[in-house]
Amino acid sequence: MSLALQLGIIVGYLLLALSIGLVAYRLTDRTAEDFYLASRTLGTVVLLFTTFATLLSAFTFFAGPNIAYHQGPEWILVMGLMDGIIFAILWYVIGYKQWLLGQQYGFVTLGEMLGDRFASRRLRGLVAGVSLLWLFPYVMLQQVGAGTALQALTEGAVPYAVGAGLITAFMILYVVVAGMRGIAWTDTLQGAFMLVTTWAATMWVLAIVGGPGVATGALEAEAAGHLALGGEFYTPQWMLSTAIVIGFGVAMFPQVNQRFFAAGSKTVLKRSFALWPVLCVLLFVPAFMLGAWARGLDVAVPEGGNVLPAVLAEFTPVWFAALVIAGAMAAMMSSSDSMLLSGSSYFTRDLYRPFVDRSLSDRREDFLARVGVVLFATASFGASLVNPATLFELGDAAFSGFAQLALPVVVALYWRRTTRAGITAGIVVSQAFYLASIFVAAVPGAYAGWTAGIVGMAIGLVVTVGVSLVTAPAPDERRALYFDGLGAD
């Protein structure tokens, strides 16, 4: 009976989200701009919550609480505070200028924006290729998270592969049908749902155990080191490296970066990034503290399992635990559907159109985008069945990989002297270095405590600036594109 109730709640939530997507489908034009950007019409609430829900994922609900459980609640400082502020600043620095350029020149992807400025089809393809490369493990992360969550919630009655397959099938159906408009609408619902269920879960657990003072006292008795700043795991170099690569990586995630183009007005954009840090604190603090408190509350966490489902199973009734897991599933879906949508736009507009068929019609592009979603999601599902790494390892690799793009893009947006050779070399060298740090044993993963991700970012910055200084701009580069006639404040 409890299994039927759990699955009924989760499937019911999925069907509710699908019904919203079907309504959006009826209002969506069969054009690429409407499919990818909802015709640049999003208001403050929808833009804020769709970006919020898009960013939150299995990494937030499972990897984050797991780290807080094993290493202590300082993880809140990394993702809850530093990344909330870092990304809000980047939204202003990168996002506002991207929005201005999108309004003026109709750009839909980051690759288009850079390719037009530097008159380079290869640069456009390079940015798309790098983005799709790092998107793959992050989509896998959502499928792994869904599979393990449903397996844990149902105590194995729903096997890992079935849970991962369920989320994959739903993602494909939803993205193919709904497009950006439907995704933004359901993201708003899912973002609000995540906030409410996370706070309700925290209040419920604290009411059962006697309040935050009792929970914190139990944590101190079990693992006193968890309540002190610093330590072998939370070194200043590691915390700063992690916060910076996550913040910069998020700004380059296709599904987040593309939302920089989708705001309905300048006011919408500015309100959204000003409210961003508040939303981060409201969600990350209760989610990560639940993970940390669980350490002192004698919650049995299976080897390789996740803390959040174990806490809920220990202190809340079956129906409520299923409701919160549905919220976590919402986080995974809202990230995954946006990733697939953005990934398909990078494939069709930056790879297929410029390299295969330059006369591609909007109607044909719309069809290819939907086919691309099916192929990409199916391939990542197949890889997720192998389950090659932990949620944190998958997420960290993707964040750091995307972060390598950020500084060359910032330099290009704000420095007229940037050349095609400079930005191309900056992207290629930093990506090559970071990939080598993962796959080549001779290349270290850390340097005096600083991660290879942040070292690679520094290398990319130096190479972009250095090569630009020693090379001349190509004759067909449009150097004034990012600076003249934009009307920025």
Short mmCIF file of C-alpha atoms in Angstrom, two decimals:
data_model
loop_
_atom_site.label_atom_id
_atom_site.label_comp_id
_atom_site.label_asym_id
_atom_site.label_seq_id
_atom_site.Cartn_x
_atom_site.Cartn_y
_atom_site.Cartn_z
CA MET A 1 0.00 0.00 0.00
CA SER A 2 2.80 2.45 0.92
CA LEU A 3 4.61 1.70 -2.35
CA ALA A 4 1.45 2.43 -4.34
CA LEU A 5 1.01 5.70 -2.42
CA GLN A 6 4.63 6.76 -3.02
CA LEU A 7 4.52 6.03 -6.74
CA GLY A 8 1.05 7.58 -7.04
CA ILE A 9 2.29 10.89 -5.59
CA ILE A 10 5.37 11.00 -7.81
CA VAL A 11 3.59 9.95 -11.02
CA GLY A 12 0.73 12.36 -10.21
CA TYR A 13 3.24 15.20 -9.96
CA LEU A 14 4.81 14.24 -13.29
CA LEU A 15 1.38 14.22 -14.96
CA LEU A 16 0.56 17.65 -13.52
CA ALA A 17 3.78 19.06 -15.00
CA LEU A 18 3.00 17.38 -18.33
CA SER A 19 -0.47 18.93 -18.45
CA ILE A 20 1.12 22.39 -18.12
CA GLY A 21 3.47 21.53 -20.97
CA LEU A 22 0.53 20.54 -23.17
CA VAL A 23 -1.14 23.90 -22.56
CA ALA A 24 2.13 25.64 -23.47
CA TYR A 25 2.40 23.54 -26.64
CA ARG A 26 -0.90 24.98 -27.88
CA LEU A 27 0.52 28.50 -27.48
CA THR A 28 3.97 27.81 -28.98
CA ASP A 29 4.78 28.97 -32.52
CA ARG A 30 6.65 26.51 -34.73
CA THR A 31 9.71 28.77 -34.85
CA ALA A 32 13.14 28.25 -33.34
CA GLU A 33 13.07 31.53 -31.38
CA ASP A 34 9.77 30.67 -29.72
CA PHE A 35 10.83 27.05 -29.06
CA TYR A 36 14.18 28.05 -27.51
CA LEU A 37 13.47 31.47 -25.92
CA ALA A 38 9.67 31.81 -25.64
CA SER A 39 10.08 34.75 -28.07
CA ARG A 40 12.05 36.71 -25.37
CA THR A 41 8.91 37.48 -23.35
CA LEU A 42 9.62 36.11 -19.84
CA GLY A 43 8.59 38.28 -16.86
CA THR A 44 10.40 38.66 -13.51
CA VAL A 45 8.72 35.84 -11.56
CA VAL A 46 8.95 33.30 -14.41
CA LEU A 47 12.53 34.25 -15.38
CA LEU A 48 13.72 34.15 -11.76
CA PHE A 49 12.09 30.82 -10.96
CA THR A 50 12.94 29.14 -14.26
CA THR A 51 16.61 30.07 -13.78
CA PHE A 52 16.40 28.97 -10.13
CA ALA A 53 14.73 25.65 -10.92
CA THR A 54 17.04 25.09 -13.89
CA LEU A 55 20.14 25.47 -11.75
CA LEU A 56 18.89 23.22 -8.95
CA SER A 57 19.37 19.56 -9.58
CA ALA A 58 20.32 16.22 -8.11
CA PHE A 59 23.56 17.96 -7.06
CA THR A 60 21.56 20.26 -4.76
CA PHE A 61 19.30 17.69 -3.15
CA PHE A 62 21.59 14.71 -2.90
CA ALA A 63 25.28 15.62 -3.37
CA GLY A 64 25.02 18.79 -1.20
CA PRO A 65 23.33 17.16 1.84
CA ASN A 66 25.70 14.18 1.49
CA ILE A 67 28.73 16.50 1.73
CA ALA A 68 27.22 18.30 4.75
CA TYR A 69 26.58 14.91 6.40
CA HIS A 70 30.11 13.61 5.90
CA GLN A 71 32.15 16.86 6.12
CA GLY A 72 30.01 19.39 7.99
CA PRO A 73 27.64 22.26 7.11
CA GLU A 74 30.30 24.65 5.75
CA TRP A 75 29.16 23.52 2.32
CA ILE A 76 26.43 26.17 2.85
CA LEU A 77 29.14 28.84 2.59
CA VAL A 78 30.26 27.46 -0.79
CA MET A 79 26.93 27.04 -2.59
CA GLY A 80 24.50 28.92 -0.36
CA LEU A 81 26.38 32.19 0.10
CA MET A 82 29.41 32.54 -2.17
CA ASP A 83 27.79 31.06 -5.27
CA GLY A 84 24.56 32.97 -4.74
CA ILE A 85 26.55 36.22 -4.79
CA ILE A 86 29.09 35.22 -7.48
CA PHE A 87 26.40 34.14 -9.95
CA ALA A 88 24.28 37.26 -9.31
CA ILE A 89 27.34 39.41 -10.17
CA LEU A 90 28.05 37.35 -13.30
CA TRP A 91 24.38 37.63 -14.32
CA TYR A 92 24.93 41.39 -14.33
CA VAL A 93 28.41 41.37 -15.91
CA ILE A 94 27.75 38.73 -18.61
CA GLY A 95 23.98 38.34 -18.71
CA TYR A 96 22.99 41.97 -19.07
CA LYS A 97 25.34 42.54 -22.01
CA GLN A 98 24.25 39.29 -23.62
CA TRP A 99 20.62 40.40 -23.29
CA LEU A 100 21.42 43.73 -24.98
CA LEU A 101 23.19 41.92 -27.84
CA GLY A 102 20.35 39.41 -28.17
CA GLN A 103 17.77 42.18 -28.39
CA GLN A 104 19.76 43.99 -31.08
CA TYR A 105 21.04 41.12 -33.21
CA GLY A 106 18.64 38.24 -32.44
CA PHE A 107 21.22 35.84 -30.98
CA VAL A 108 19.84 32.59 -29.54
CA THR A 109 23.05 30.84 -28.41
CA LEU A 110 26.40 31.83 -26.94
CA GLY A 111 28.13 30.34 -30.01
CA GLU A 112 26.14 32.59 -32.36
CA MET A 113 27.08 35.64 -30.32
CA LEU A 114 30.80 34.85 -30.40
CA GLY A 115 30.78 33.53 -33.96
CA ASP A 116 29.29 36.77 -35.34
CA ARG A 117 31.69 39.01 -33.40
CA PHE A 118 34.79 37.12 -34.54
CA ALA A 119 33.42 36.09 -37.97
CA SER A 120 34.33 32.49 -37.22
CA ARG A 121 32.24 29.41 -37.96
CA ARG A 122 34.90 27.28 -36.27
CA LEU A 123 34.75 29.29 -33.02
CA ARG A 124 30.97 28.90 -33.04
CA GLY A 125 31.32 25.16 -33.48
CA LEU A 126 34.06 24.97 -30.84
CA VAL A 127 31.86 26.62 -28.18
CA ALA A 128 28.95 24.32 -29.06
CA GLY A 129 31.16 21.22 -29.03
CA VAL A 130 32.69 22.09 -25.65
CA SER A 131 29.24 22.84 -24.20
CA LEU A 132 27.73 19.56 -25.41
CA LEU A 133 30.77 17.67 -24.09
CA TRP A 134 30.20 18.95 -20.52
CA LEU A 135 26.42 18.84 -20.77
CA PHE A 136 26.52 15.07 -21.17
CA PRO A 137 27.77 14.23 -17.63
CA TYR A 138 25.41 16.78 -16.08
CA VAL A 139 22.36 15.19 -17.75
CA MET A 140 23.70 11.84 -16.55
CA LEU A 141 23.88 13.27 -13.02
CA GLN A 142 20.10 13.88 -13.05
CA GLN A 143 19.38 10.36 -14.28
CA VAL A 144 21.70 8.82 -11.68
CA GLY A 145 20.07 10.96 -8.97
CA ALA A 146 16.54 9.96 -9.98
CA GLY A 147 17.44 6.29 -10.17
CA THR A 148 19.07 6.18 -6.73
CA ALA A 149 16.34 8.33 -5.11
CA LEU A 150 13.46 6.14 -6.30
CA GLN A 151 15.36 2.98 -5.41
CA ALA A 152 16.02 4.29 -1.88
CA LEU A 153 12.48 5.63 -1.36
CA THR A 154 10.85 2.36 -2.39
CA GLU A 155 13.51 0.20 -0.67
CA GLY A 156 14.47 -1.42 -3.95
CA ALA A 157 10.95 -2.12 -5.26
CA VAL A 158 11.71 0.34 -8.09
CA PRO A 159 15.18 -0.64 -9.39
CA TYR A 160 17.77 2.02 -10.22
CA ALA A 161 17.47 1.49 -13.99
CA VAL A 162 13.67 1.85 -13.91
CA GLY A 163 13.87 5.12 -11.93
CA ALA A 164 16.49 6.57 -14.27
CA GLY A 165 14.47 5.38 -17.26
CA LEU A 166 11.28 6.97 -15.91
CA ILE A 167 12.87 10.40 -15.60
CA THR A 168 14.47 10.03 -19.04
CA ALA A 169 11.18 9.14 -20.74
CA PHE A 170 9.42 12.03 -19.06
CA MET A 171 12.17 14.50 -19.99
CA ILE A 172 12.04 13.48 -23.65
CA LEU A 173 8.25 13.71 -23.82
CA TYR A 174 8.15 17.02 -22.01
CA VAL A 175 10.87 18.85 -23.94
CA VAL A 176 9.69 17.61 -27.33
CA VAL A 177 6.17 18.84 -26.56
CA ALA A 178 6.60 21.96 -24.44
CA GLY A 179 9.62 24.01 -25.59
CA MET A 180 10.92 26.95 -23.54
CA ARG A 181 7.48 28.40 -22.75
CA GLY A 182 6.22 25.21 -21.12
CA ILE A 183 9.55 24.60 -19.36
CA ALA A 184 9.53 28.12 -17.91
CA TRP A 185 5.97 27.73 -16.65
CA THR A 186 6.59 24.36 -14.99
CA ASP A 187 9.90 25.62 -13.61
CA THR A 188 7.97 28.33 -11.78
CA LEU A 189 5.69 25.70 -10.28
CA GLN A 190 8.63 23.42 -9.49
CA GLY A 191 10.77 26.15 -7.94
CA ALA A 192 7.97 27.16 -5.56
CA PHE A 193 7.23 23.48 -4.84
CA MET A 194 10.88 22.80 -3.98
CA LEU A 195 11.07 25.73 -1.56
CA VAL A 196 7.85 24.79 0.25
CA THR A 197 8.59 21.07 0.57
CA THR A 198 12.20 21.63 1.70
CA TRP A 199 11.16 24.05 4.45
CA ALA A 200 8.23 21.80 5.44
CA ALA A 201 10.60 18.81 5.68
CA THR A 202 13.06 20.77 7.83
CA MET A 203 10.33 22.01 10.18
CA TRP A 204 8.84 18.52 10.40
CA VAL A 205 12.15 16.86 11.32
CA LEU A 206 13.04 19.60 13.84
CA ALA A 207 9.62 19.35 15.49
CA ILE A 208 10.11 15.59 15.95
CA VAL A 209 13.67 15.81 17.38
CA GLY A 210 13.02 18.82 19.68
CA GLY A 211 14.19 21.83 17.65
CA PRO A 212 17.40 23.15 16.03
CA GLY A 213 19.21 23.43 19.39
CA VAL A 214 18.73 19.74 20.14
CA ALA A 215 19.70 18.73 16.58
CA THR A 216 22.84 20.88 16.70
CA GLY A 217 23.74 19.56 20.16
CA ALA A 218 23.42 16.00 18.88
CA LEU A 219 25.66 16.85 15.92
CA GLU A 220 28.28 18.34 18.24
CA ALA A 221 28.22 15.24 20.42
CA GLU A 222 28.60 12.94 17.40
CA ALA A 223 31.13 14.96 15.37
CA ALA A 224 32.35 18.10 17.12
CA GLY A 225 34.72 18.96 14.27
CA HIS A 226 31.75 19.50 11.96
CA LEU A 227 30.78 22.71 13.76
CA ALA A 228 34.22 24.33 13.50
CA LEU A 229 35.33 26.36 10.49
CA GLY A 230 38.13 24.89 8.39
CA GLY A 231 39.58 21.42 8.50
CA GLU A 232 41.27 18.91 6.25
CA PHE A 233 38.39 18.92 3.75
CA TYR A 234 37.24 22.56 3.90
CA THR A 235 40.57 24.28 3.25
CA PRO A 236 40.38 27.96 2.16
CA GLN A 237 41.89 27.03 -1.23
CA TRP A 238 39.35 24.24 -1.81
CA MET A 239 36.36 26.34 -0.74
CA LEU A 240 37.37 29.31 -2.91
CA SER A 241 38.24 27.07 -5.88
CA THR A 242 34.93 25.22 -5.64
CA ALA A 243 32.78 28.33 -5.18
CA ILE A 244 34.46 30.18 -8.07
CA VAL A 245 34.34 27.33 -10.60
CA ILE A 246 30.69 26.58 -9.71
CA GLY A 247 29.68 30.25 -10.02
CA PHE A 248 31.50 30.79 -13.34
CA GLY A 249 30.50 27.34 -14.60
CA VAL A 250 26.82 28.04 -13.95
CA ALA A 251 27.02 31.24 -16.03
CA MET A 252 28.27 29.16 -18.98
CA PHE A 253 25.78 26.28 -18.60
CA PRO A 254 23.80 26.41 -21.89
CA GLN A 255 20.46 26.14 -20.10
CA VAL A 256 21.33 29.05 -17.75
CA ASN A 257 23.31 31.18 -20.22
CA GLN A 258 20.47 31.00 -22.77
CA ARG A 259 18.08 32.50 -20.22
CA PHE A 260 20.19 35.67 -20.35
CA PHE A 261 18.59 36.20 -23.79
CA ALA A 262 15.01 35.43 -22.73
CA ALA A 263 14.07 38.34 -20.42
CA GLY A 264 11.13 40.44 -21.55
CA SER A 265 12.76 43.74 -20.56
CA LYS A 266 15.77 45.36 -18.90
CA THR A 267 13.77 45.80 -15.67
CA VAL A 268 12.89 42.09 -15.58
CA LEU A 269 16.56 41.18 -15.92
CA LYS A 270 17.74 43.53 -13.18
CA ARG A 271 15.05 42.50 -10.68
CA SER A 272 15.88 38.84 -11.29
CA PHE A 273 19.60 38.97 -10.56
CA ALA A 274 19.03 41.23 -7.52
CA LEU A 275 16.65 38.66 -5.98
CA TRP A 276 18.83 35.68 -6.86
CA PRO A 277 21.01 35.47 -3.68
CA VAL A 278 17.89 35.54 -1.49
CA LEU A 279 16.42 32.49 -3.24
CA CYS A 280 19.73 30.61 -2.91
CA VAL A 281 19.89 31.14 0.84
CA LEU A 282 16.23 30.20 1.28
CA LEU A 283 16.77 26.79 -0.35
CA PHE A 284 20.35 25.77 0.35
CA VAL A 285 20.37 26.47 4.10
CA PRO A 286 17.51 24.08 5.07
CA ALA A 287 18.54 21.39 2.52
CA PHE A 288 22.18 21.26 3.63
CA MET A 289 21.40 21.61 7.35
CA LEU A 290 19.12 18.57 7.11
CA GLY A 291 22.12 16.66 5.80
CA ALA A 292 24.41 17.95 8.55
CA TRP A 293 21.94 17.35 11.41
CA ALA A 294 21.33 13.79 10.19
CA ARG A 295 24.88 12.92 11.31
CA GLY A 296 23.94 13.51 14.97
CA LEU A 297 20.46 11.99 14.80
CA ASP A 298 21.62 8.41 14.24
CA VAL A 299 20.13 8.26 10.76
CA ALA A 300 21.25 5.09 9.01
CA VAL A 301 22.61 6.04 5.58
CA PRO A 302 23.39 3.03 3.39
CA GLU A 303 26.86 2.77 1.83
CA GLY A 304 26.86 4.88 -1.32
CA GLY A 305 23.29 6.08 -0.61
CA ASN A 306 21.85 9.57 -0.16
CA VAL A 307 21.13 11.28 3.17
CA LEU A 308 17.92 13.12 2.32
CA PRO A 309 15.71 10.06 1.62
CA ALA A 310 17.13 8.37 4.74
CA VAL A 311 16.25 11.37 6.98
CA LEU A 312 12.74 11.56 5.59
CA ALA A 313 12.20 7.82 5.99
CA GLU A 314 13.33 8.06 9.63
CA PHE A 315 11.25 11.06 10.77
CA THR A 316 8.32 11.64 8.39
CA PRO A 317 5.37 9.53 7.17
CA VAL A 318 5.52 7.73 3.84
CA TRP A 319 3.27 10.17 1.98
CA PHE A 320 5.30 13.20 3.07
CA ALA A 321 8.64 11.60 2.16
CA ALA A 322 7.23 10.80 -1.28
CA LEU A 323 6.10 14.42 -1.64
CA VAL A 324 9.59 15.73 -0.85
CA ILE A 325 11.22 13.24 -3.20
CA ALA A 326 8.75 14.44 -5.84
CA GLY A 327 10.15 17.91 -5.14
CA ALA A 328 13.68 16.61 -5.64
CA MET A 329 12.55 14.89 -8.83
CA ALA A 330 11.14 18.26 -9.87
CA ALA A 331 14.61 19.74 -9.39
CA MET A 332 16.14 17.09 -11.60
CA MET A 333 13.46 17.43 -14.27
CA SER A 334 13.61 21.21 -14.34
CA SER A 335 17.36 21.03 -14.89
CA SER A 336 17.29 18.18 -17.36
CA ASP A 337 14.51 19.46 -19.62
CA SER A 338 16.24 22.84 -19.90
CA MET A 339 19.59 21.16 -20.59
CA LEU A 340 18.12 19.07 -23.38
CA LEU A 341 16.37 22.07 -24.91
CA SER A 342 19.53 24.20 -24.85
CA GLY A 343 21.69 21.31 -26.01
CA SER A 344 19.43 20.83 -29.03
CA SER A 345 19.71 24.54 -29.91
CA TYR A 346 23.53 24.37 -29.73
CA PHE A 347 23.47 21.30 -32.00
CA THR A 348 21.08 22.65 -34.63
CA ARG A 349 22.18 26.33 -34.75
CA ASP A 350 25.92 26.08 -34.09
CA LEU A 351 26.83 22.70 -35.60
CA TYR A 352 24.19 21.46 -38.07
CA ARG A 353 23.25 24.78 -39.70
CA PRO A 354 26.77 26.19 -40.26
CA PHE A 355 28.54 22.90 -41.08
CA VAL A 356 25.87 20.71 -42.73
CA ASP A 357 23.01 22.77 -44.20
CA ARG A 358 23.22 26.57 -44.26
CA SER A 359 19.80 26.84 -45.91
CA LEU A 360 18.06 25.02 -43.05
CA SER A 361 14.48 26.29 -42.67
CA ASP A 362 12.94 27.17 -39.31
CA ARG A 363 10.46 24.33 -39.67
CA ARG A 364 13.22 21.80 -40.39
CA GLU A 365 15.34 23.16 -37.52
CA ASP A 366 12.38 22.75 -35.15
CA PHE A 367 12.09 19.07 -36.20
CA LEU A 368 15.83 18.39 -35.88
CA ALA A 369 15.90 19.99 -32.41
CA ARG A 370 13.27 17.55 -31.18
CA VAL A 371 15.11 14.55 -32.72
CA GLY A 372 18.33 15.77 -31.08
CA VAL A 373 16.64 15.80 -27.68
CA VAL A 374 15.64 12.13 -28.05
CA LEU A 375 19.13 11.02 -29.13
CA PHE A 376 21.00 12.98 -26.46
CA ALA A 377 18.73 11.88 -23.59
CA THR A 378 18.84 8.24 -24.70
CA ALA A 379 22.64 8.24 -24.96
CA SER A 380 23.09 9.79 -21.50
CA PHE A 381 20.60 7.27 -20.05
CA GLY A 382 22.70 4.46 -21.47
CA ALA A 383 25.82 5.94 -19.88
CA SER A 384 24.04 6.46 -16.54
CA LEU A 385 23.38 2.70 -16.33
CA VAL A 386 27.14 2.20 -16.02
CA ASN A 387 27.11 4.75 -13.12
CA PRO A 388 30.83 5.52 -13.45
CA ALA A 389 31.19 8.19 -10.72
CA THR A 390 29.51 9.78 -7.70
CA LEU A 391 27.03 12.64 -8.02
CA PHE A 392 29.62 15.08 -6.68
CA GLU A 393 32.31 13.89 -9.10
CA LEU A 394 29.96 14.16 -12.10
CA GLY A 395 28.73 17.62 -11.06
CA ASP A 396 32.19 18.93 -10.21
CA ALA A 397 33.61 17.83 -13.58
CA ALA A 398 30.78 19.58 -15.46
CA PHE A 399 30.97 22.81 -13.41
CA SER A 400 34.74 23.05 -13.89
CA GLY A 401 34.54 22.21 -17.59
CA PHE A 402 32.00 24.96 -18.28
CA ALA A 403 33.94 27.40 -16.08
CA GLN A 404 36.87 27.20 -18.57
CA LEU A 405 34.70 29.10 -21.09
CA ALA A 406 33.81 31.99 -18.80
CA LEU A 407 36.91 34.21 -18.69
CA PRO A 408 37.60 34.18 -22.48
CA VAL A 409 33.94 35.21 -22.94
CA VAL A 410 34.20 38.03 -20.37
CA VAL A 411 37.40 39.29 -22.00
CA ALA A 412 35.72 39.27 -25.43
CA LEU A 413 32.66 41.14 -24.12
CA TYR A 414 34.63 43.94 -22.47
CA TRP A 415 38.02 44.24 -24.26
CA ARG A 416 38.05 45.55 -27.84
CA ARG A 417 41.58 44.24 -28.41
CA THR A 418 40.48 40.58 -28.15
CA THR A 419 41.24 38.72 -31.39
CA ARG A 420 39.81 35.59 -32.97
CA ALA A 421 43.12 33.79 -32.42
CA GLY A 422 43.22 34.96 -28.78
CA ILE A 423 39.79 33.72 -27.70
CA THR A 424 40.13 30.48 -29.67
CA ALA A 425 43.51 29.71 -28.11
CA GLY A 426 42.22 30.62 -24.63
CA ILE A 427 39.31 28.19 -24.92
CA VAL A 428 41.34 25.34 -26.49
CA VAL A 429 44.29 25.51 -24.07
CA SER A 430 42.22 25.76 -20.87
CA GLN A 431 39.91 22.93 -21.99
CA ALA A 432 42.89 20.75 -22.95
CA PHE A 433 44.53 21.39 -19.58
CA TYR A 434 41.38 20.58 -17.60
CA LEU A 435 40.64 17.41 -19.59
CA ALA A 436 44.25 16.30 -19.06
CA SER A 437 43.87 16.83 -15.30
CA ILE A 438 40.96 14.35 -15.36
CA PHE A 439 42.23 11.70 -17.78
CA VAL A 440 46.06 11.92 -17.71
CA ALA A 441 47.63 10.60 -14.53
CA ALA A 442 50.77 12.72 -14.99
CA VAL A 443 48.75 15.96 -14.77
CA PRO A 444 47.89 16.78 -11.11
CA GLY A 445 44.31 17.55 -10.05
CA ALA A 446 45.40 20.16 -7.48
CA TYR A 447 48.19 22.75 -7.09
CA ALA A 448 49.03 23.87 -3.52
CA GLY A 449 45.41 23.15 -2.60
CA TRP A 450 43.90 24.97 -5.61
CA THR A 451 41.87 22.72 -7.92
CA ALA A 452 42.78 22.09 -11.57
CA GLY A 453 39.49 23.78 -12.51
CA ILE A 454 40.52 27.19 -11.21
CA VAL A 455 44.11 26.80 -12.46
CA GLY A 456 42.71 26.07 -15.93
CA MET A 457 40.58 29.25 -15.73
CA ALA A 458 43.70 31.30 -14.97
CA ILE A 459 45.55 29.66 -17.89
CA GLY A 460 42.63 30.45 -20.22
CA LEU A 461 42.67 34.11 -19.15
CA VAL A 462 46.43 34.48 -19.64
CA VAL A 463 46.38 32.74 -23.05
CA THR A 464 43.37 34.77 -24.29
CA VAL A 465 44.98 38.09 -23.36
CA GLY A 466 48.54 37.10 -24.36
CA VAL A 467 47.64 35.72 -27.81
CA SER A 468 45.35 38.71 -28.49
CA LEU A 469 48.22 41.07 -27.74
CA VAL A 470 50.60 39.38 -30.19
CA THR A 471 48.12 38.75 -33.03
CA ALA A 472 46.32 41.15 -35.35
CA PRO A 473 42.53 41.00 -35.71
CA ALA A 474 41.31 39.25 -38.85
CA PRO A 475 39.95 41.67 -41.49
CA ASP A 476 36.38 40.35 -41.21
CA GLU A 477 36.12 40.58 -37.41
CA ARG A 478 33.38 42.95 -36.19
CA ARG A 479 35.24 44.63 -33.31
CA ALA A 480 32.60 47.29 -32.68
CA LEU A 481 29.76 44.76 -32.35
CA TYR A 482 29.92 44.51 -28.55
CA PHE A 483 30.57 48.18 -27.86
CA ASP A 484 28.77 50.60 -30.20
CA GLY A 485 25.07 51.42 -30.04
CA LEU A 486 24.05 48.94 -27.33
CA GLY A 487 22.42 51.49 -25.02
CA ALA A 488 23.79 49.94 -21.79
CA ASP A 489 23.48 51.86 -18.52
#
